[in-house]
mmCIF file of C-alpha atoms and ligand atoms in Angstrom:
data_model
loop_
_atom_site.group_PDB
_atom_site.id
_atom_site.type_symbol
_atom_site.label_atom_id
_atom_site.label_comp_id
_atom_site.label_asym_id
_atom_site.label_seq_id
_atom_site.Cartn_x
_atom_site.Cartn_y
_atom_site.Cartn_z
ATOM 1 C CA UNK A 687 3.975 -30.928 -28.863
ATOM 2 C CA UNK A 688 1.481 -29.402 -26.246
ATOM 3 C CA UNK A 689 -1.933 -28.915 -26.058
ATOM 4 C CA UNK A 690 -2.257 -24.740 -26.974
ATOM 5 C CA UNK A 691 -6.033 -23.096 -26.704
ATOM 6 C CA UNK A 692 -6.590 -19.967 -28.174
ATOM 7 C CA UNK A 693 -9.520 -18.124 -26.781
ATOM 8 C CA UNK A 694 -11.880 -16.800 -29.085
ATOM 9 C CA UNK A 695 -14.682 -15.354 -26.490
ATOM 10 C CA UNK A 696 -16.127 -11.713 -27.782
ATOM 11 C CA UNK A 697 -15.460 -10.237 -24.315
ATOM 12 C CA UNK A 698 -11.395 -11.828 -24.574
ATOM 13 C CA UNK A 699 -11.141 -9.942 -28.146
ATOM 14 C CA UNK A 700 -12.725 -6.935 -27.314
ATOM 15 C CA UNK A 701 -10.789 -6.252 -24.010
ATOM 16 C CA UNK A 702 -7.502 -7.805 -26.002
ATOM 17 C CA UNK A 703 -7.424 -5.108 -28.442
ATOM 18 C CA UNK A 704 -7.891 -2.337 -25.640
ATOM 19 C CA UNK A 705 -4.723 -3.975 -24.098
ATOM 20 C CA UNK A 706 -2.720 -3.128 -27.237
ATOM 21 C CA UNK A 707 -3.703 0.033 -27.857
ATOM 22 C CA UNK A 708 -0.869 2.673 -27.305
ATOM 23 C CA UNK A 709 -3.172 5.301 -25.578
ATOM 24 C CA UNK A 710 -4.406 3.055 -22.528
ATOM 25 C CA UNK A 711 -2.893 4.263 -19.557
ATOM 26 C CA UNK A 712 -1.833 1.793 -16.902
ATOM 27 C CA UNK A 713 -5.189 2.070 -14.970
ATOM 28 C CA UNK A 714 -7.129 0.605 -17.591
ATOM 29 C CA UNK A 715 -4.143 -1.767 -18.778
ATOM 30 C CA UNK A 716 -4.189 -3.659 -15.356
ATOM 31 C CA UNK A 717 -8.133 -3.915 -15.540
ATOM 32 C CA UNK A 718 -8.080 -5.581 -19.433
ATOM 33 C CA UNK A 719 -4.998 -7.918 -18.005
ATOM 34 C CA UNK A 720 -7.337 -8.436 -14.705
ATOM 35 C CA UNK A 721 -10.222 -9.948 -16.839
ATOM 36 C CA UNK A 722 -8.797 -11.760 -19.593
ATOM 37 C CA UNK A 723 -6.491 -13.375 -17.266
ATOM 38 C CA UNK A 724 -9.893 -14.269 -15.514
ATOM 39 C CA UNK A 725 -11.789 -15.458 -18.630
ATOM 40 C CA UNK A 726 -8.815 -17.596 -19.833
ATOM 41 C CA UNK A 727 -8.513 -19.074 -16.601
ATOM 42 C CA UNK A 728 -11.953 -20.257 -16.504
ATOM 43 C CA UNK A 729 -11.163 -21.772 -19.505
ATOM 44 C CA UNK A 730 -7.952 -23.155 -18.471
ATOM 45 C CA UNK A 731 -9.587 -24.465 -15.286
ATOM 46 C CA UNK A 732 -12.452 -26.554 -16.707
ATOM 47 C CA UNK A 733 -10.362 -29.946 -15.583
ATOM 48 C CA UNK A 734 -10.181 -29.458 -11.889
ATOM 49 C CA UNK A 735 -11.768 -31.978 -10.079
ATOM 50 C CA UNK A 736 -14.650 -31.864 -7.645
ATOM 51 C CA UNK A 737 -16.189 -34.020 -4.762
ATOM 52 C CA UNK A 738 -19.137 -34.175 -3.245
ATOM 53 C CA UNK A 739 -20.225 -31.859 -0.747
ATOM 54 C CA UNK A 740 -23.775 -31.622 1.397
ATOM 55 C CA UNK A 741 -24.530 -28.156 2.792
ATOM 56 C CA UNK A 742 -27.599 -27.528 3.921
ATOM 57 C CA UNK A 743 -30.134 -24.601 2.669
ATOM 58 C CA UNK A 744 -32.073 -23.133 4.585
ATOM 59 C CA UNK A 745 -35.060 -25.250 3.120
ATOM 60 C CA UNK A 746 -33.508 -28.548 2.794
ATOM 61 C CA UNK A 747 -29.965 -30.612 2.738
ATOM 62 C CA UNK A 748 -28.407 -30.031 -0.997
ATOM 63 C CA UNK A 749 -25.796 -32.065 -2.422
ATOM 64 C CA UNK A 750 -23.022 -29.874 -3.729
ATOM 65 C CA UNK A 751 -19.618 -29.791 -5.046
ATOM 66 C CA UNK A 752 -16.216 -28.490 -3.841
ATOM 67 C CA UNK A 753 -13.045 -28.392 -5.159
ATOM 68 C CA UNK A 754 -10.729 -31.310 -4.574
ATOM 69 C CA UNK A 755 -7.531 -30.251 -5.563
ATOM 70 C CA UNK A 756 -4.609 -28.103 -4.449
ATOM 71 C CA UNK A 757 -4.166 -25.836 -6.873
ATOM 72 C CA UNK A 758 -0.848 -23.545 -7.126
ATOM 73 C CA UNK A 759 -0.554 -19.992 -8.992
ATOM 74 C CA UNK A 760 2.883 -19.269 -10.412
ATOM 75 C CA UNK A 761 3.319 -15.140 -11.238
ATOM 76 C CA UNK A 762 6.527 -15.219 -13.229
ATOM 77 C CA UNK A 763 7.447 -11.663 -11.889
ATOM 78 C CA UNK A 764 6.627 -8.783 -12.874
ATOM 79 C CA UNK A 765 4.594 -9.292 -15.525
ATOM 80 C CA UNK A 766 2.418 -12.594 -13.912
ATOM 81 C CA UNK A 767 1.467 -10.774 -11.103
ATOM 82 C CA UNK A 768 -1.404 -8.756 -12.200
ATOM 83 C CA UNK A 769 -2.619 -12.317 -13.817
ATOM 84 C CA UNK A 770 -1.569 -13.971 -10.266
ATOM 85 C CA UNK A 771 -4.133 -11.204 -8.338
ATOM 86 C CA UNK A 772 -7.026 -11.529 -10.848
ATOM 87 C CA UNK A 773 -7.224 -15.474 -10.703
ATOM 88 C CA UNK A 774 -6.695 -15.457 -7.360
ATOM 89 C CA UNK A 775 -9.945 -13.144 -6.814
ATOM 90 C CA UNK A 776 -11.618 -16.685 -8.592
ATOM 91 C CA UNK A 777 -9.655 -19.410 -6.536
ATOM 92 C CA UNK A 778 -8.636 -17.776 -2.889
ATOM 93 C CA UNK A 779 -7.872 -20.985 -1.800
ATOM 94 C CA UNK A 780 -4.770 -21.365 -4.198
ATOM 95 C CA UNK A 781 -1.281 -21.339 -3.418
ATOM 96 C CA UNK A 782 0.610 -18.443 -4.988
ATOM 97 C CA UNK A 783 4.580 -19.367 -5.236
ATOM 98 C CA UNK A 784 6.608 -16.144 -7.000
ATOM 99 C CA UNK A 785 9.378 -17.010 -10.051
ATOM 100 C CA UNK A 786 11.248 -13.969 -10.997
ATOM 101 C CA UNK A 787 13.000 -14.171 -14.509
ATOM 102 C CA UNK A 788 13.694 -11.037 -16.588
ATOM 103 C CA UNK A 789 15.084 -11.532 -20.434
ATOM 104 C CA UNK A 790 18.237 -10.106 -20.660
ATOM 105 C CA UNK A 791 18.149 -7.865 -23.408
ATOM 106 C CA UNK A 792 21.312 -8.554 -24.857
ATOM 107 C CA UNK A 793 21.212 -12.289 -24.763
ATOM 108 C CA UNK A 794 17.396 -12.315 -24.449
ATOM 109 C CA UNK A 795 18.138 -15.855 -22.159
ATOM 110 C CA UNK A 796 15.878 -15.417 -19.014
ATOM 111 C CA UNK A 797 17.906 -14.566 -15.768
ATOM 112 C CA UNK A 798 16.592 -16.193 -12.739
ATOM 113 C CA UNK A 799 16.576 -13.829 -9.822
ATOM 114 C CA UNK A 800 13.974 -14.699 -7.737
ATOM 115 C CA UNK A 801 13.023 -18.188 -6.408
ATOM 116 C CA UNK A 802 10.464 -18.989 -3.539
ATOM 117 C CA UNK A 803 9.840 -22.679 -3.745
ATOM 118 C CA UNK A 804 10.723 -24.216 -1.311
ATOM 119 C CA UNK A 805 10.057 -27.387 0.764
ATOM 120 C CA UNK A 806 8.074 -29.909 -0.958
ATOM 121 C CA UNK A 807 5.682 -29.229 -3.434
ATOM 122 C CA UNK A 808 2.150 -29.905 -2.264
ATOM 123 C CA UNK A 809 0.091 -29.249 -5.332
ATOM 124 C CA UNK A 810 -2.230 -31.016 -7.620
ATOM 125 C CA UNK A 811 -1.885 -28.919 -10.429
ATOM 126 C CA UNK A 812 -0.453 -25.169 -10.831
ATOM 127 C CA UNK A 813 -0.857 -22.363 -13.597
ATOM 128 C CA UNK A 814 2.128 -20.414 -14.756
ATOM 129 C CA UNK A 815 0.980 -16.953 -15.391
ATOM 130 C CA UNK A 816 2.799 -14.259 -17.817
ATOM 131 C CA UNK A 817 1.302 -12.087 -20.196
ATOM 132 C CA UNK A 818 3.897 -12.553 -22.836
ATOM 133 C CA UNK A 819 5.399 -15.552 -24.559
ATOM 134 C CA UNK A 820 8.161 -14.168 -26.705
ATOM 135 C CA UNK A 821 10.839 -16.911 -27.342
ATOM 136 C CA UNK A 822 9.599 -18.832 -24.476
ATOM 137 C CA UNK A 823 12.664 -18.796 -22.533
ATOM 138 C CA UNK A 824 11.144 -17.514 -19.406
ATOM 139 C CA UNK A 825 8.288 -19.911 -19.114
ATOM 140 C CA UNK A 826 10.473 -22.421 -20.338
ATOM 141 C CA UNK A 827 13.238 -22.113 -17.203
ATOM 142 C CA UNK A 828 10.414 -21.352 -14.714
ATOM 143 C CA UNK A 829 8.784 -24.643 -15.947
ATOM 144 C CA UNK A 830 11.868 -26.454 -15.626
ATOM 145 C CA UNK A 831 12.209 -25.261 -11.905
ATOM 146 C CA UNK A 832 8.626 -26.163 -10.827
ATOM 147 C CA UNK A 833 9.567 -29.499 -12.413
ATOM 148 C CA UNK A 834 12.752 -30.038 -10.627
ATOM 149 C CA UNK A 835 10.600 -28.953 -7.313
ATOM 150 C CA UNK A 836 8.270 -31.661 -7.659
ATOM 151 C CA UNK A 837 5.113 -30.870 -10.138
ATOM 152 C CA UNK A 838 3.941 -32.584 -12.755
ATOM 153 C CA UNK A 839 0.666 -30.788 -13.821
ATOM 154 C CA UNK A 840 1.255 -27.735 -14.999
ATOM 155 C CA UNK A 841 -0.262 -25.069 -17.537
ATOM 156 C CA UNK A 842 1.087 -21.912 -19.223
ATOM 157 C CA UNK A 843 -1.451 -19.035 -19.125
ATOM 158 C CA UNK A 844 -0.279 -15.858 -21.033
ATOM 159 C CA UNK A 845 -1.859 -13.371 -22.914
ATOM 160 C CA UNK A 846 -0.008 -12.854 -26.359
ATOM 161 C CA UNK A 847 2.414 -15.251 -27.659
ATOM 162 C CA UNK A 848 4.850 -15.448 -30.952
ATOM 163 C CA UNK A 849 4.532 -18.748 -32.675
ATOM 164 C CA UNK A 850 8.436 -18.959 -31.787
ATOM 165 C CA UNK A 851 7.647 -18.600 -28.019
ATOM 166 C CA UNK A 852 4.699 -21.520 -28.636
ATOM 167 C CA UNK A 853 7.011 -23.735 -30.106
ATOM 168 C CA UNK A 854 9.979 -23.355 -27.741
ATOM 169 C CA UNK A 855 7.522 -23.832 -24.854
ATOM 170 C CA UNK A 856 5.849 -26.936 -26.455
ATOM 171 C CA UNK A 857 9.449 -28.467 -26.993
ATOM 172 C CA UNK A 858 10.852 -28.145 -24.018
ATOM 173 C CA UNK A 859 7.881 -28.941 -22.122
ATOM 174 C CA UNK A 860 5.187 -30.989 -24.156
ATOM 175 C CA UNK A 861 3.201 -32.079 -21.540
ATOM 176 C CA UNK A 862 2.414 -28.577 -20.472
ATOM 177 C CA UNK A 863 -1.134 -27.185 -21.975
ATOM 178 C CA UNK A 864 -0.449 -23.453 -23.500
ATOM 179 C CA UNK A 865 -3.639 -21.561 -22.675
ATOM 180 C CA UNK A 866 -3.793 -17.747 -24.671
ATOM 181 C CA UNK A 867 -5.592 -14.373 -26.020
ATOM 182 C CA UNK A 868 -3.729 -14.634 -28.945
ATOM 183 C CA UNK A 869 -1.052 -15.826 -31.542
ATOM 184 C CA UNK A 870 0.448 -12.853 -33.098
ATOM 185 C CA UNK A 871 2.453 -12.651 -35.958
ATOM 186 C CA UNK A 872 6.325 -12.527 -34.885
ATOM 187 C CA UNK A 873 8.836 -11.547 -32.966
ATOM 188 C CA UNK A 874 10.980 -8.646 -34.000
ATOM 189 C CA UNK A 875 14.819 -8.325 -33.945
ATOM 190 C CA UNK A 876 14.412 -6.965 -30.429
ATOM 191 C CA UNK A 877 12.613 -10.774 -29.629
ATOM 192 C CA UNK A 878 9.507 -8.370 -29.118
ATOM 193 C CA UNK A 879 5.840 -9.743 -29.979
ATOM 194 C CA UNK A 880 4.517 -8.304 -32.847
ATOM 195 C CA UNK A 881 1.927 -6.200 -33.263
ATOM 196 C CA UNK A 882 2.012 -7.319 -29.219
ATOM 197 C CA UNK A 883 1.562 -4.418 -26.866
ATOM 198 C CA UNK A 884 5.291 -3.726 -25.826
ATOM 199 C CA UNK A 885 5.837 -4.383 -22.409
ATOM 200 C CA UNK A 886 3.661 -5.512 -20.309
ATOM 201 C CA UNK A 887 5.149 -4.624 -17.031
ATOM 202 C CA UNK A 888 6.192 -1.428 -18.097
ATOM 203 C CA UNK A 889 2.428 -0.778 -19.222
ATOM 204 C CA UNK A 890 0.935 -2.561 -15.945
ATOM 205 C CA UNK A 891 3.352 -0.419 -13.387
ATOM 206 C CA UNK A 892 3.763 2.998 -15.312
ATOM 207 C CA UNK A 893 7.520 2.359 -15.708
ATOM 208 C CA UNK A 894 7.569 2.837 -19.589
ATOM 209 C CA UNK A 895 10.759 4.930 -20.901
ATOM 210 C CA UNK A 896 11.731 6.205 -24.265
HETATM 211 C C1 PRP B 1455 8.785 -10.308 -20.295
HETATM 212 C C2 PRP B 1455 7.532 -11.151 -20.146
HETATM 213 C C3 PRP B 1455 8.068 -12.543 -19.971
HETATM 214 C C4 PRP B 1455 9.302 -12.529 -20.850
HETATM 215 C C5 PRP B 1455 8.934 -13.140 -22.158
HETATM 216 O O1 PRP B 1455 9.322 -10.054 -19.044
HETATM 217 O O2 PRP B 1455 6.697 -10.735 -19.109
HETATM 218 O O3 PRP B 1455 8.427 -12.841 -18.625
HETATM 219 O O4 PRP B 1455 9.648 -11.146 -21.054
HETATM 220 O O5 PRP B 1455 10.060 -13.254 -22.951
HETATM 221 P P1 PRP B 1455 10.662 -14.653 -23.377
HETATM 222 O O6 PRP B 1455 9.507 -15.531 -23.754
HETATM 223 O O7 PRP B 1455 11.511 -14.298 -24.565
HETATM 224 O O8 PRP B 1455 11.447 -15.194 -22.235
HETATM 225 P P2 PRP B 1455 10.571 -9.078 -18.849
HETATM 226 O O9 PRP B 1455 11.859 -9.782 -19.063
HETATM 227 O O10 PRP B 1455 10.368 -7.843 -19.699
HETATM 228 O O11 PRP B 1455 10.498 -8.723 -17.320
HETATM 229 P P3 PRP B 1455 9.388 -7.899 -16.523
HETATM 230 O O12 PRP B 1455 8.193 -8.807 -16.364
HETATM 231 O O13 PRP B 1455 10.049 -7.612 -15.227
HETATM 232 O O14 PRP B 1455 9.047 -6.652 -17.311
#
């Protein structure tokens, strides 16, 4: 089963429950996803490895540290890509390769309909990134095509999960560390998150409909 980390920092909670609140509008939505996607990476990223590195103050030679791997970001659009932006603001130097899947809401089976891998992989380690883990499906397939591209260290980064999504994920992918905001309760017979916060691309890009 994988590795799953559950964050339990004030400032994660505290923006968390502004995320699921029906009355923020999609300005302050994207800014909540923007920094917990930022905390939890921080958290996610503890494991990357450094070398040395002399710069040189302006006092005095200092021995320093920079990062020796390649890292990759993976937004599985739409939803990853306000995550995607916000870590990116913390590692510029990643690689960001796009994965769209959207559920299909009568099968709720992720559709593939975007793929930009290509060539050979040429990472150390990459982070999936979706706010929601519903029945895992979606991280699931995208894991299973960064896989079949070449990586072998990878980590899921979402926001809210169902314990159904968490186990499907650690299933089909064990060796794949889960790194969230929360657990929730459920999903519903829609295969929504509950309590959740509905959609999280409709709430991020303003497309919500009745
Ligand atoms: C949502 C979410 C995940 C997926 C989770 O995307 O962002 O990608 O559903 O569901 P699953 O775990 O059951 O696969 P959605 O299909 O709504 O597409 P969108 O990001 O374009 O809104």
């Amino acid at each position: 089963m994988s590795q799953l980390y559950l964050s339990h920092h004030p400032l994660v909670l505290h923006r968390l429950a502004i995320l699921r609140d029906t009355a923020t509008p999609p300005l302050l939505f994207r800014r909540m996803v923007r920094d917990i996607a930022q905390m939890l990476f921080l958290e996610a990223a503890q494991d990357l490895k450094v070398e040395p590195h002399t710069v040189t103050t302006p006092l005095a030679p200092c021995e320093g540290k920079r990062l020796a791997e390649r890292i990759g970001l993976v937004p599985i659009l739409r939803a990853g890509l306000g995550m995607a932006e916000a870590i990116l603001e913390l590692v510029p130097e990643a690689q960001v390769w796009h994965l769209g899947l959207y559920r299909d809401h009568r099968t709720m089976k992720p559709i593939t309909y975007y793929n930009k891998l290509s060539g050979q992989a040429g990472l150390d380690v990459c982070y999936v990134v979706d706010p929601m883990l519903a029945t895992g499906g979606s991280a699931s397939a995208a894991i299973t095509l960064l896989k079949d591209w070449g990586l072998k260290r990878i980590r899921f980064v979402g926001l809210i999960a169902a314990p159904e999504g968490v186990e499907a994920l650690g299933a089909a992918h064990p060796d794949v560390t889960i790194h969230l905001a929360a657990l929730d309760s459920h999903l519903n017979e829609n295969c929504f998150i509950v309590p959740g916060l509905g959609d999280a691309g409709d709430r991020q890009f303003g497309t919500e409909t009745e």
